CSV table of C-alpha atoms and ligand atoms in Angstrom, one decimal:
chain,number,residue,atom,x,y,z
A,1,MET,CA,86.1,103.7,119.6
A,2,PRO,CA,87.7,106.2,117.4
A,3,ALA,CA,87.6,105.3,113.7
A,4,LEU,CA,90.7,106.0,111.8
A,5,PRO,CA,90.4,107.1,108.1
A,6,SER,CA,90.3,104.1,105.7
A,7,GLY,CA,93.4,103.1,103.6
A,8,ARG,CA,93.4,103.0,99.9
A,9,ASP,CA,90.1,103.6,98.1
A,10,ALA,CA,90.8,104.1,94.4
A,11,PRO,CA,90.6,101.2,92.1
A,12,PRO,CA,94.0,100.4,90.7
A,13,GLU,CA,93.5,101.8,87.3
A,14,LYS,CA,92.9,105.2,88.8
A,15,GLU,CA,96.3,105.3,90.3
A,16,LEU,CA,97.9,105.2,86.9
A,17,SER,CA,96.1,107.9,85.3
A,18,GLY,CA,98.4,110.8,84.2
A,19,ARG,CA,101.4,109.0,85.6
A,20,ASN,CA,104.8,108.7,83.8
A,21,LEU,CA,106.1,105.0,83.8
A,22,LEU,CA,109.4,103.6,82.7
A,23,LEU,CA,109.4,100.0,81.8
A,24,GLY,CA,112.8,98.3,81.5
A,25,VAL,CA,112.7,95.0,79.6
A,26,SER,CA,115.5,92.7,79.7
A,27,GLY,CA,116.3,89.6,77.6
A,28,GLY,CA,114.3,86.7,78.8
A,29,ILE,CA,111.4,84.7,77.3
A,30,ALA,CA,108.9,86.5,79.7
A,31,ALA,CA,109.7,89.7,77.7
A,32,TYR,CA,106.7,88.7,75.4
A,33,LYS,CA,104.5,89.4,78.4
A,34,THR,CA,105.4,93.0,78.5
A,35,ALA,CA,103.2,93.6,75.5
A,36,PRO,CA,99.9,93.2,77.4
A,37,LEU,CA,101.5,95.0,80.4
A,38,VAL,CA,102.3,98.0,78.3
A,39,ARG,CA,98.7,98.1,76.8
A,40,ARG,CA,97.2,97.9,80.3
A,41,PHE,CA,99.4,100.8,81.5
A,42,LYS,CA,98.3,102.8,78.5
A,43,LYS,CA,94.7,101.9,78.9
A,44,ALA,CA,94.8,103.2,82.4
A,45,GLY,CA,96.1,106.5,81.3
A,46,ALA,CA,99.8,106.2,82.0
A,47,ASP,CA,102.6,107.6,79.8
A,48,VAL,CA,105.0,104.7,79.2
A,49,GLN,CA,108.6,104.8,78.1
A,50,VAL,CA,110.0,101.5,77.2
A,51,LEU,CA,113.7,100.9,77.7
A,52,MET,CA,115.1,97.5,76.2
A,53,THR,CA,118.4,95.8,76.6
A,54,GLU,CA,120.0,94.7,73.4
A,55,SER,CA,119.2,91.0,74.1
A,56,ALA,CA,115.4,91.9,75.0
A,57,ARG,CA,115.1,93.0,71.4
A,58,ARG,CA,115.7,89.4,70.3
A,59,PHE,CA,112.6,88.2,72.3
A,60,VAL,CA,110.2,91.0,71.6
A,61,SER,CA,110.1,93.5,68.8
A,62,PRO,CA,110.9,97.2,69.6
A,63,LEU,CA,108.2,97.9,66.9
A,64,THR,CA,105.7,96.2,69.0
A,65,LEU,CA,106.4,97.8,72.3
A,66,GLY,CA,107.0,101.2,70.5
A,67,THR,CA,103.6,101.0,68.8
A,68,LEU,CA,101.8,99.9,72.1
A,69,SER,CA,103.6,102.6,74.1
A,70,GLU,CA,103.3,105.3,71.4
A,71,ARG,CA,106.9,106.2,72.1
A,72,GLU,CA,110.1,105.1,70.4
A,73,VAL,CA,111.8,102.4,72.4
A,74,LEU,CA,115.3,103.3,73.7
A,75,SER,CA,118.2,101.0,74.2
A,76,ALA,CA,121.6,102.4,73.6
A,77,ILE,CA,123.0,105.4,75.5
A,78,PHE,CA,124.7,106.6,72.3
A,79,PRO,CA,122.4,106.7,69.2
A,80,ASP,CA,123.6,105.4,66.0
A,81,GLY,CA,125.6,108.4,64.9
A,82,PRO,CA,125.5,110.4,61.6
A,83,GLY,CA,122.1,110.4,60.2
A,84,ASP,CA,120.4,109.7,63.5
A,85,PRO,CA,118.4,112.8,64.3
A,86,GLU,CA,119.2,112.5,68.0
A,87,SER,CA,122.9,112.0,67.6
A,88,GLU,CA,123.6,115.6,67.2
A,89,GLY,CA,121.3,116.9,69.9
A,90,GLY,CA,122.8,115.4,73.1
A,91,ALA,CA,120.5,112.4,73.3
A,92,TRP,CA,122.9,110.7,75.6
A,93,THR,CA,121.7,112.8,78.5
A,94,LYS,CA,118.1,111.4,78.0
A,95,HIS,CA,118.8,109.0,81.0
A,96,VAL,CA,118.8,111.9,83.4
A,97,SER,CA,115.7,113.6,82.0
A,98,LEU,CA,113.9,110.3,82.0
A,99,GLY,CA,115.1,109.6,85.6
A,100,LEU,CA,113.5,112.9,86.7
A,101,TRP,CA,110.4,112.4,84.5
A,102,ALA,CA,109.3,109.1,85.9
A,103,ASP,CA,106.9,108.4,88.7
A,104,LEU,CA,107.9,104.8,88.8
A,105,PHE,CA,110.5,102.5,87.1
A,106,VAL,CA,109.5,98.9,86.5
A,107,VAL,CA,112.1,96.3,85.4
A,108,ALA,CA,110.2,93.3,83.9
A,109,PRO,CA,111.4,90.8,83.2
A,110,ALA,CA,114.6,91.4,85.2
A,111,THR,CA,117.1,88.7,84.1
A,112,ALA,CA,120.0,87.4,86.2
A,113,GLN,CA,122.3,89.6,84.2
A,114,THR,CA,120.2,92.6,84.6
A,115,LEU,CA,119.9,92.0,88.3
A,116,ALA,CA,123.6,91.7,88.8
A,117,LYS,CA,124.1,95.1,86.7
A,118,LEU,CA,121.4,96.8,88.8
A,119,ALA,CA,122.9,95.5,92.1
A,120,GLY,CA,126.4,96.5,90.8
A,121,GLY,CA,125.5,100.0,89.6
A,122,PHE,CA,126.5,99.4,86.1
A,123,SER,CA,125.5,102.0,83.4
A,124,ASP,CA,126.2,100.4,80.0
A,125,SER,CA,122.7,100.9,78.4
A,126,MET,CA,119.9,103.3,78.4
A,127,LEU,CA,118.1,100.9,80.9
A,128,MET,CA,121.0,100.8,83.4
A,129,ALA,CA,121.9,104.5,83.2
A,130,THR,CA,118.4,105.5,83.8
A,131,ALA,CA,118.0,103.2,86.7
A,132,LEU,CA,121.0,105.0,88.4
A,133,SER,CA,119.5,108.4,87.6
A,134,ALA,CA,116.0,107.6,88.6
A,135,GLN,CA,114.5,109.7,91.4
A,136,CYS,CA,111.5,107.4,91.6
A,137,PRO,CA,110.9,104.1,93.2
A,138,LEU,CA,112.1,101.0,91.3
A,139,LEU,CA,110.1,97.8,91.1
A,140,VAL,CA,112.2,94.7,90.0
A,141,CYS,CA,110.4,91.6,88.6
A,142,PRO,CA,112.9,88.8,88.3
A,143,SER,CA,112.5,86.0,85.8
A,144,MET,CA,114.9,83.2,85.0
A,145,ASP,CA,115.3,79.4,85.1
A,146,ARG,CA,114.8,77.7,88.4
A,147,ASP,CA,118.3,76.9,89.2
A,148,MET,CA,119.6,80.4,88.2
A,149,TYR,CA,117.0,81.9,90.5
A,150,ALA,CA,118.2,79.6,93.4
A,151,HIS,CA,121.8,80.5,92.8
A,152,PRO,CA,123.5,82.2,95.8
A,153,ALA,CA,124.9,85.2,93.5
A,154,VAL,CA,121.2,86.0,92.3
A,155,GLU,CA,119.9,85.8,95.8
A,156,ARG,CA,122.7,88.1,96.8
A,157,ASN,CA,121.9,90.6,94.2
A,158,LEU,CA,118.2,90.6,95.2
A,159,ARG,CA,119.1,91.1,98.8
A,160,THR,CA,121.3,94.0,97.7
A,161,LEU,CA,118.6,95.5,95.7
A,162,SER,CA,116.0,95.1,98.5
A,163,GLY,CA,118.7,96.6,100.9
A,164,ASP,CA,119.1,99.6,98.6
A,165,GLY,CA,115.3,100.3,99.1
A,166,HIS,CA,114.1,99.0,95.8
A,167,THR,CA,111.1,96.8,95.7
A,168,VAL,CA,111.5,93.2,94.5
A,169,MET,CA,108.5,91.3,93.5
A,170,PRO,CA,109.4,87.5,94.0
A,171,ALA,CA,109.4,85.3,91.0
A,172,ALA,CA,106.1,83.1,90.7
A,173,ARG,CA,106.4,79.4,90.8
A,174,GLY,CA,105.2,77.2,87.9
A,175,GLU,CA,106.3,75.6,84.6
A,176,LEU,CA,109.4,77.3,83.0
A,177,ALA,CA,110.4,77.6,79.5
A,178,SER,CA,113.2,75.1,80.1
A,179,GLY,CA,110.7,72.4,81.0
A,180,LEU,CA,111.7,72.6,84.8
A,181,THR,CA,109.1,73.5,87.3
A,182,GLY,CA,109.7,75.9,90.2
A,183,PRO,CA,110.1,79.5,91.1
A,184,GLY,CA,111.4,81.7,88.3
A,185,ARG,CA,108.4,82.9,86.3
A,186,MET,CA,107.8,86.5,85.8
A,187,PRO,CA,104.8,87.5,87.9
A,188,GLU,CA,101.7,87.8,85.7
A,189,PRO,CA,101.1,91.2,84.1
A,190,SER,CA,98.1,91.7,86.3
A,191,ALA,CA,100.0,91.1,89.5
A,192,ILE,CA,102.7,93.5,88.3
A,193,PHE,CA,100.0,96.1,87.3
A,194,ASP,CA,98.5,95.8,90.8
A,195,ARG,CA,101.8,96.3,92.5
A,196,VAL,CA,102.6,99.5,90.4
A,197,ALA,CA,99.2,100.8,91.3
A,198,ALA,CA,99.9,100.1,95.1
A,199,MET,CA,103.3,101.6,94.9
A,200,LEU,CA,102.1,104.8,93.2
A,201,SER,CA,99.2,105.1,95.8
A,202,ASP,CA,101.8,104.7,98.6
A,203,ARG,CA,103.8,107.3,97.0
A,204,GLU,CA,101.0,109.7,96.7
A,205,GLU,CA,100.0,109.0,100.4
A,206,GLU,CA,103.6,109.7,101.6
A,207,LYS,CA,103.6,113.0,99.6
A,208,GLY,CA,100.4,113.9,101.1
A,209,LYS,CA,101.7,113.3,104.6
A,210,ARG,CA,104.9,115.2,104.0
A,211,GLU,CA,102.8,118.2,102.6
A,212,GLY,CA,100.4,117.9,105.6
A,213,PRO,CA,96.8,117.4,105.5
A,214,ARG,CA,94.6,120.1,104.3
A,215,THR,CA,92.1,121.5,106.9
A,216,ALA,CA,89.5,124.1,106.7
A,217,GLY,CA,91.7,126.6,108.2
A,218,GLY,CA,94.6,126.0,105.7
A,219,THR,CA,97.6,123.5,105.8
A,220,GLU,CA,98.9,121.9,109.0
A,221,PRO,CA,102.6,121.8,109.3
A,222,ALA,CA,104.4,119.2,107.1
A,223,GLN,CA,105.3,115.8,108.7
A,224,ALA,CA,108.7,114.4,108.5
A,225,LYS,CA,109.4,111.8,105.8
A,226,PRO,CA,109.2,108.4,107.4
A,227,PRO,CA,112.8,106.6,107.6
A,228,PRO,CA,113.6,104.4,104.8
A,229,TYR,CA,114.3,101.4,107.0
A,230,PRO,CA,111.8,101.8,110.0
A,231,LEU,CA,112.4,98.2,111.1
A,232,ALA,CA,116.2,98.3,110.8
A,233,ASP,CA,117.9,96.2,113.6
A,234,ARG,CA,114.5,94.6,114.4
A,235,ARG,CA,114.0,90.9,114.4
A,236,VAL,CA,110.6,89.8,113.0
A,237,LEU,CA,109.0,86.4,113.0
A,238,VAL,CA,106.2,85.7,110.7
A,239,THR,CA,104.0,82.4,110.3
A,240,ALA,CA,102.3,81.7,107.2
A,241,GLY,CA,100.4,79.1,105.2
A,242,PRO,CA,98.3,76.1,106.4
A,243,THR,CA,99.4,73.2,108.5
A,244,ARG,CA,98.8,69.5,107.5
A,245,GLU,CA,97.7,67.0,110.2
A,246,PRO,CA,98.4,63.4,109.0
A,247,ILE,CA,95.5,60.9,109.0
A,248,ASP,CA,97.8,58.2,107.5
A,249,PRO,CA,101.1,58.2,105.3
A,250,VAL,CA,99.0,59.5,102.2
A,251,ARG,CA,96.2,61.5,103.8
A,252,HIS,CA,95.9,64.6,105.9
A,253,LEU,CA,93.5,67.4,107.2
A,254,SER,CA,94.3,70.9,106.1
A,255,ASN,CA,92.7,74.0,104.8
A,256,PRO,CA,93.1,76.1,101.5
A,257,SER,CA,95.5,78.8,102.9
A,258,THR,CA,98.1,79.5,100.2
A,259,GLY,CA,100.3,81.5,102.6
A,260,THR,CA,100.2,84.6,100.4
A,261,MET,CA,99.4,87.1,103.3
A,262,GLY,CA,102.2,85.8,105.5
A,263,PHE,CA,104.7,85.9,102.7
A,264,ALA,CA,103.6,89.4,101.7
A,265,LEU,CA,104.2,90.4,105.4
A,266,ALA,CA,107.6,88.8,105.5
A,267,GLU,CA,108.7,90.5,102.3
A,268,ALA,CA,107.4,93.8,103.4
A,269,ALA,CA,109.2,93.6,106.8
A,270,ALA,CA,112.4,92.6,105.1
A,271,GLN,CA,112.2,95.7,102.7
A,272,ARG,CA,111.8,97.8,105.8
A,273,GLY,CA,115.2,96.6,107.1
A,274,ALA,CA,114.2,93.9,109.5
A,275,ALA,CA,115.9,90.4,110.0
A,276,VAL,CA,113.0,88.2,109.1
A,277,THR,CA,112.3,84.5,109.9
A,278,LEU,CA,109.4,83.1,108.2
A,279,VAL,CA,108.0,79.8,109.6
A,280,ALA,CA,106.0,78.5,106.6
A,281,GLY,CA,103.5,75.5,106.3
A,282,PRO,CA,103.3,73.7,103.1
A,283,THR,CA,103.0,76.2,100.2
A,284,ALA,CA,104.0,76.7,96.6
A,285,LEU,CA,105.4,80.2,97.2
A,286,ALA,CA,109.0,81.3,96.6
A,287,THR,CA,110.9,82.7,99.6
A,288,PRO,CA,110.9,86.6,99.5
A,289,PRO,CA,114.5,88.0,99.1
A,290,GLY,CA,116.5,88.3,102.3
A,291,VAL,CA,114.2,86.2,104.4
A,292,GLU,CA,115.3,83.2,106.4
A,293,ARG,CA,112.7,80.3,106.0
A,294,VAL,CA,111.9,77.5,108.1
A,295,ASP,CA,109.5,74.9,106.5
A,296,VAL,CA,107.1,73.0,108.8
A,297,GLU,CA,104.2,70.6,108.2
A,298,THR,CA,102.1,70.1,111.3
A,299,ALA,CA,100.7,72.4,114.0
A,300,ASP,CA,103.1,70.8,116.5
A,301,GLU,CA,106.2,71.5,114.3
A,302,MET,CA,104.9,75.1,113.6
A,303,HIS,CA,104.5,75.5,117.4
A,304,ALA,CA,108.1,74.4,118.1
A,305,ALA,CA,109.6,76.6,115.4
A,306,ALA,CA,107.5,79.6,116.3
A,307,THR,CA,108.4,79.2,120.1
A,308,GLU,CA,112.2,79.0,119.2
A,309,HIS,CA,112.2,82.0,116.9
A,310,ALA,CA,109.9,84.1,119.0
A,311,ALA,CA,112.3,84.1,121.8
A,312,GLY,CA,114.6,86.9,120.3
A,313,ALA,CA,111.9,88.7,118.2
A,314,ASP,CA,110.8,92.3,118.5
A,315,LEU,CA,107.7,91.8,116.4
A,316,VAL,CA,105.6,88.4,115.7
A,317,LEU,CA,103.1,88.4,112.9
A,318,MET,CA,101.0,85.2,113.1
A,319,ALA,CA,99.3,84.9,109.7
A,320,ALA,CA,99.4,81.0,109.6
A,321,ALA,CA,96.1,79.2,109.3
A,322,VAL,CA,96.9,76.4,111.9
A,323,ALA,CA,94.7,73.4,112.0
A,324,ASP,CA,92.9,73.5,115.4
A,325,TYR,CA,92.5,69.7,115.5
A,326,THR,CA,94.7,66.8,114.5
A,327,PRO,CA,94.0,63.1,114.3
A,328,ALA,CA,94.7,61.6,117.7
A,329,ALA,CA,96.3,58.6,116.5
A,330,PRO,CA,97.6,58.9,112.8
A,331,SER,CA,97.9,55.4,111.3
A,332,ASP,CA,101.5,54.2,110.2
A,333,ALA,CA,99.9,52.2,107.3
A,334,LYS,CA,97.4,53.4,104.6
A,335,LEU,CA,93.9,53.1,105.9
A,336,LYS,CA,91.8,50.7,103.9
A,337,LYS,CA,88.2,51.4,103.1
A,338,ASP,CA,87.1,47.8,103.1
A,339,ARG,CA,88.4,45.7,106.0
A,340,GLN,CA,88.9,48.2,108.8
A,341,ASN,CA,86.5,50.8,108.2
A,342,GLY,CA,83.3,49.6,106.5
A,343,ASP,CA,81.0,52.5,105.2
A,344,ALA,CA,81.9,55.1,107.8
A,345,LEU,CA,85.2,56.2,108.9
A,346,VAL,CA,85.3,57.8,112.4
A,347,LEU,CA,88.3,60.0,113.1
A,348,ARG,CA,89.0,61.0,116.6
A,349,LEU,CA,90.6,64.4,116.8
A,350,HIS,CA,92.5,66.2,119.5
A,351,ARG,CA,93.2,69.9,119.9
A,352,THR,CA,96.5,71.3,118.6
A,353,PRO,CA,98.4,73.9,120.6
A,354,ASP,CA,97.1,77.4,120.2
A,355,ILE,CA,100.5,78.9,119.2
A,356,LEU,CA,99.4,82.5,119.3
A,357,ALA,CA,97.8,82.1,122.7
A,358,ALA,CA,101.1,80.5,123.9
A,359,LEU,CA,103.3,83.2,122.6
A,360,GLY,CA,100.9,85.8,124.1
A,361,GLU,CA,101.2,84.1,127.5
A,362,LYS,CA,105.0,84.3,127.5
A,363,LYS,CA,105.4,87.6,125.6
A,364,PRO,CA,108.5,89.2,126.8
A,365,GLY,CA,108.4,93.0,127.5
A,366,GLY,CA,108.8,95.1,124.5
A,367,GLN,CA,107.7,92.4,122.0
A,368,ARG,CA,104.8,93.1,119.9
A,369,LEU,CA,102.5,90.5,118.7
A,370,LEU,CA,99.9,90.6,115.9
A,371,GLY,CA,97.5,87.9,115.2
A,372,PHE,CA,94.7,87.4,112.6
A,373,ALA,CA,91.1,86.4,113.2
A,374,LEU,CA,89.3,84.6,110.5
A,375,GLU,CA,85.6,84.8,111.2
A,376,THR,CA,82.5,84.0,109.3
A,377,ASP,CA,80.0,85.7,111.9
A,378,ASP,CA,80.0,88.4,114.4
A,379,GLY,CA,83.6,89.1,113.4
A,380,PRO,CA,84.4,92.2,115.6
A,381,THR,CA,83.1,90.6,118.8
A,382,HIS,CA,85.1,87.4,118.3
A,383,ALA,CA,88.2,89.5,117.2
A,384,ARG,CA,88.1,91.8,120.2
A,385,ARG,CA,87.9,88.7,122.4
A,386,LYS,CA,90.8,87.0,120.8
A,387,LEU,CA,92.9,90.2,121.1
A,388,ARG,CA,92.2,90.3,124.9
A,389,GLU,CA,92.5,86.6,125.6
A,390,LYS,CA,95.6,86.0,123.5
A,391,ASN,CA,97.4,89.1,125.0
A,392,LEU,CA,97.8,90.6,121.5
A,393,ASP,CA,98.8,94.2,120.6
A,394,TRP,CA,96.8,93.9,117.3
A,395,ILE,CA,94.5,91.6,115.5
A,396,VAL,CA,93.6,91.7,111.9
A,397,LEU,CA,90.0,90.7,111.3
A,398,ASN,CA,89.2,89.1,108.0
A,399,SER,CA,86.1,87.4,106.7
A,400,PRO,CA,86.7,84.7,104.2
A,401,THR,CA,83.0,84.8,103.1
A,402,ARG,CA,83.4,88.4,101.6
A,403,GLU,CA,83.7,88.2,97.8
A,404,GLY,CA,87.2,88.4,96.6
A,405,SER,CA,88.7,88.2,99.9
A,406,GLY,CA,90.6,85.6,102.2
A,407,PHE,CA,91.9,82.2,101.3
A,408,GLY,CA,93.4,81.6,98.0
A,409,THR,CA,92.7,85.1,96.6
A,410,GLY,CA,95.3,87.8,95.9
A,411,ALA,CA,93.3,90.5,97.8
A,412,ASN,CA,91.8,91.0,101.2
A,413,GLU,CA,89.6,93.3,103.0
A,414,VAL,CA,90.4,93.6,106.8
A,415,THR,CA,90.0,95.7,109.8
A,416,LEU,CA,93.0,96.2,112.1
A,417,ILE,CA,92.1,96.4,115.7
A,418,GLY,CA,94.7,97.6,118.3
A,419,ALA,CA,94.9,96.7,122.1
A,420,ASP,CA,94.6,100.6,122.5
A,421,GLY,CA,91.1,100.4,121.1
A,422,ARG,CA,91.9,102.0,117.8
A,423,GLU,CA,90.3,100.4,114.8
A,424,GLU,CA,91.1,100.9,111.1
A,425,ALA,CA,89.1,99.5,108.2
A,426,PHE,CA,91.0,98.9,105.0
A,427,ASP,CA,89.3,98.8,101.7
A,428,ARG,CA,89.8,95.7,99.6
A,429,MET,CA,93.4,95.7,98.3
A,430,PRO,CA,96.2,93.3,97.0
A,431,LYS,CA,97.6,91.3,99.8
A,432,ARG,CA,101.1,92.8,99.1
A,433,ALA,CA,99.8,96.3,99.4
A,434,LEU,CA,97.8,95.4,102.6
A,435,ALA,CA,101.1,94.0,104.1
A,436,ASP,CA,102.7,97.5,103.4
A,437,ALA,CA,99.9,99.3,105.1
A,438,LEU,CA,99.8,96.9,108.1
A,439,LEU,CA,103.6,97.1,108.6
A,440,ASP,CA,103.4,101.0,108.3
A,441,ARG,CA,101.0,101.1,111.1
A,442,VAL,CA,102.9,98.5,113.2
A,443,ALA,CA,106.2,100.3,112.6
A,444,ALA,CA,104.9,103.7,113.4
A,445,SER,CA,103.5,102.5,116.8
A,446,THR,CA,106.7,100.7,117.6
A,447,GLU,CA,108.7,103.8,117.1
A,448,ALA,CA,106.3,105.8,119.2
A,449,ALA,CA,106.5,103.3,121.9
A,450,ASP,CA,110.3,103.3,121.8
A,451,ALA,CA,110.5,107.1,121.9
A,452,HIS,CA,108.2,107.0,125.0
A,453,ARG,CA,110.4,104.5,126.7
A,454,GLY,CA,113.6,106.6,125.7
A,455,THR,CA,115.3,103.7,123.7
B,1,LIG,N1,96.5,80.3,115.8
B,1,LIG,C1,97.5,79.7,116.3
B,1,LIG,N2,97.4,78.3,116.7
B,1,LIG,C2,96.3,77.6,116.5
B,1,LIG,C3,95.1,78.2,115.9
B,1,LIG,C4,95.2,79.6,115.5
B,1,LIG,O1,98.6,80.3,116.5
B,1,LIG,N3,96.3,76.4,116.8
B,1,LIG,C5,96.6,81.6,115.4
B,1,LIG,C6,96.4,82.1,113.9
B,1,LIG,O2,97.8,82.1,113.3
B,1,LIG,C7,95.8,83.5,114.0
B,1,LIG,C8,94.9,83.4,115.1
B,1,LIG,O3,95.4,82.3,116.0
B,1,LIG,O4,96.8,84.5,114.1
B,1,LIG,C9,93.5,83.2,115.1
B,1,LIG,O5,93.1,82.1,114.2
B,1,LIG,P1,91.6,81.7,114.0
B,1,LIG,O6,91.5,80.6,113.3
B,1,LIG,O7,90.9,82.9,113.5
B,1,LIG,O8,91.0,81.5,115.5
B,1,LIG,P2,91.2,80.5,116.6
B,1,LIG,O9,91.9,81.2,117.8
B,1,LIG,O10,91.7,79.1,116.1
B,1,LIG,O11,89.7,80.4,117.2
B,1,LIG,P3,88.4,79.7,116.5
B,1,LIG,O12,88.8,78.6,115.7
B,1,LIG,O13,87.6,79.3,117.7
B,1,LIG,O14,87.7,80.9,115.8
């Protein structure tokens, strides 16, 4: 079987060395978290220019961020006037030169106000004007109170930004400064750092592809830049998270899946222009921008929702960790440990539907189906068997026993196996970066198949 080159192999720090980063900070409480972020960027060898909105300056001192970044923080487009050394020298054009200078622009935290301005194309501060001028990818990290984050206007602005080709990192869920709990927290600086590293690495890879691989005999012809929305007009179904199989009204059988991989795939597919439906088991994750979410609990409910939405889908990505067995007769009343059951409770379980196998059996012509295989031993053999038996186009083999991979971790180390016999082993990388890598492979192969069929 031909082995394809491995995906990303540099540790995240390496990706930042010698890069120029813009960090836009807007006025939310999470602004204080940008101090460790700047420090980490600098330690990794990046040159960092901080741009703050006026209200951000109330939350964190420009002196702090200026000292950490070793560059004067910029806020207003027009400096203060007479006496300001920059006012004479045309400093107002700085947004243009910064936009050309940067390899990546991160806006963190991005408040509701800043999101609205970014989505609307405003240019009333150095941050906004530079965002309009920037010739590099933009990563937006929203942060605000729970109910603001759920407001349709904010959701609309996030969709607009995704649709414009920018990357939105969904807010994390947890305790908020207001005392409410829910999605709205700025992702942790370490998660933002990893995403920045992954985006820089992707950019380098794309550049490499455009310039063409170097061979012993010289340079091969440059490849065309991939289209910005390779999944435009495609309908994509993703399943994610665990299922819960009730034992009685207060207990269930489940597994430790957090849904991170499936949510990352849904977000990555939406960013590539697809109309995405995400069928999600119980998880704490916020819905990625632009994604339609259907919440389910049990394997039976997931089966029904997946079957309904798979009907019109071009691509189905089954990342859910579906329980294989469910209690045969869940009790309507809470089971008591004394009277009914004595010292040993025996549960009778029956098989749940294998959703992936069912979809594979009914797969309409033209639909592509990707499954996951979670194996603790002899992974490749089991994965290839599942690929064949479930009529899949690809299977992603992962091993939860590998350190730092699998359930409940932010990273994964997988092998993508195609029905055409191609295999590609990816190094361990953040799940969101892995979602990008997987979708790039899937989208490229879908395009090639379409071109072959003449559609
Ligand atoms: N899957 C599914 N429905 C099930 C069980 C699994 O759709 N009832 C899907 C998962 O979403 C995953 C794939 O099947 O994409 C493989 O899941 P995995 O747990 O690795 O394997 P199983 O097919 O359940 O086989 P086994 O438990 O014997 O390893």
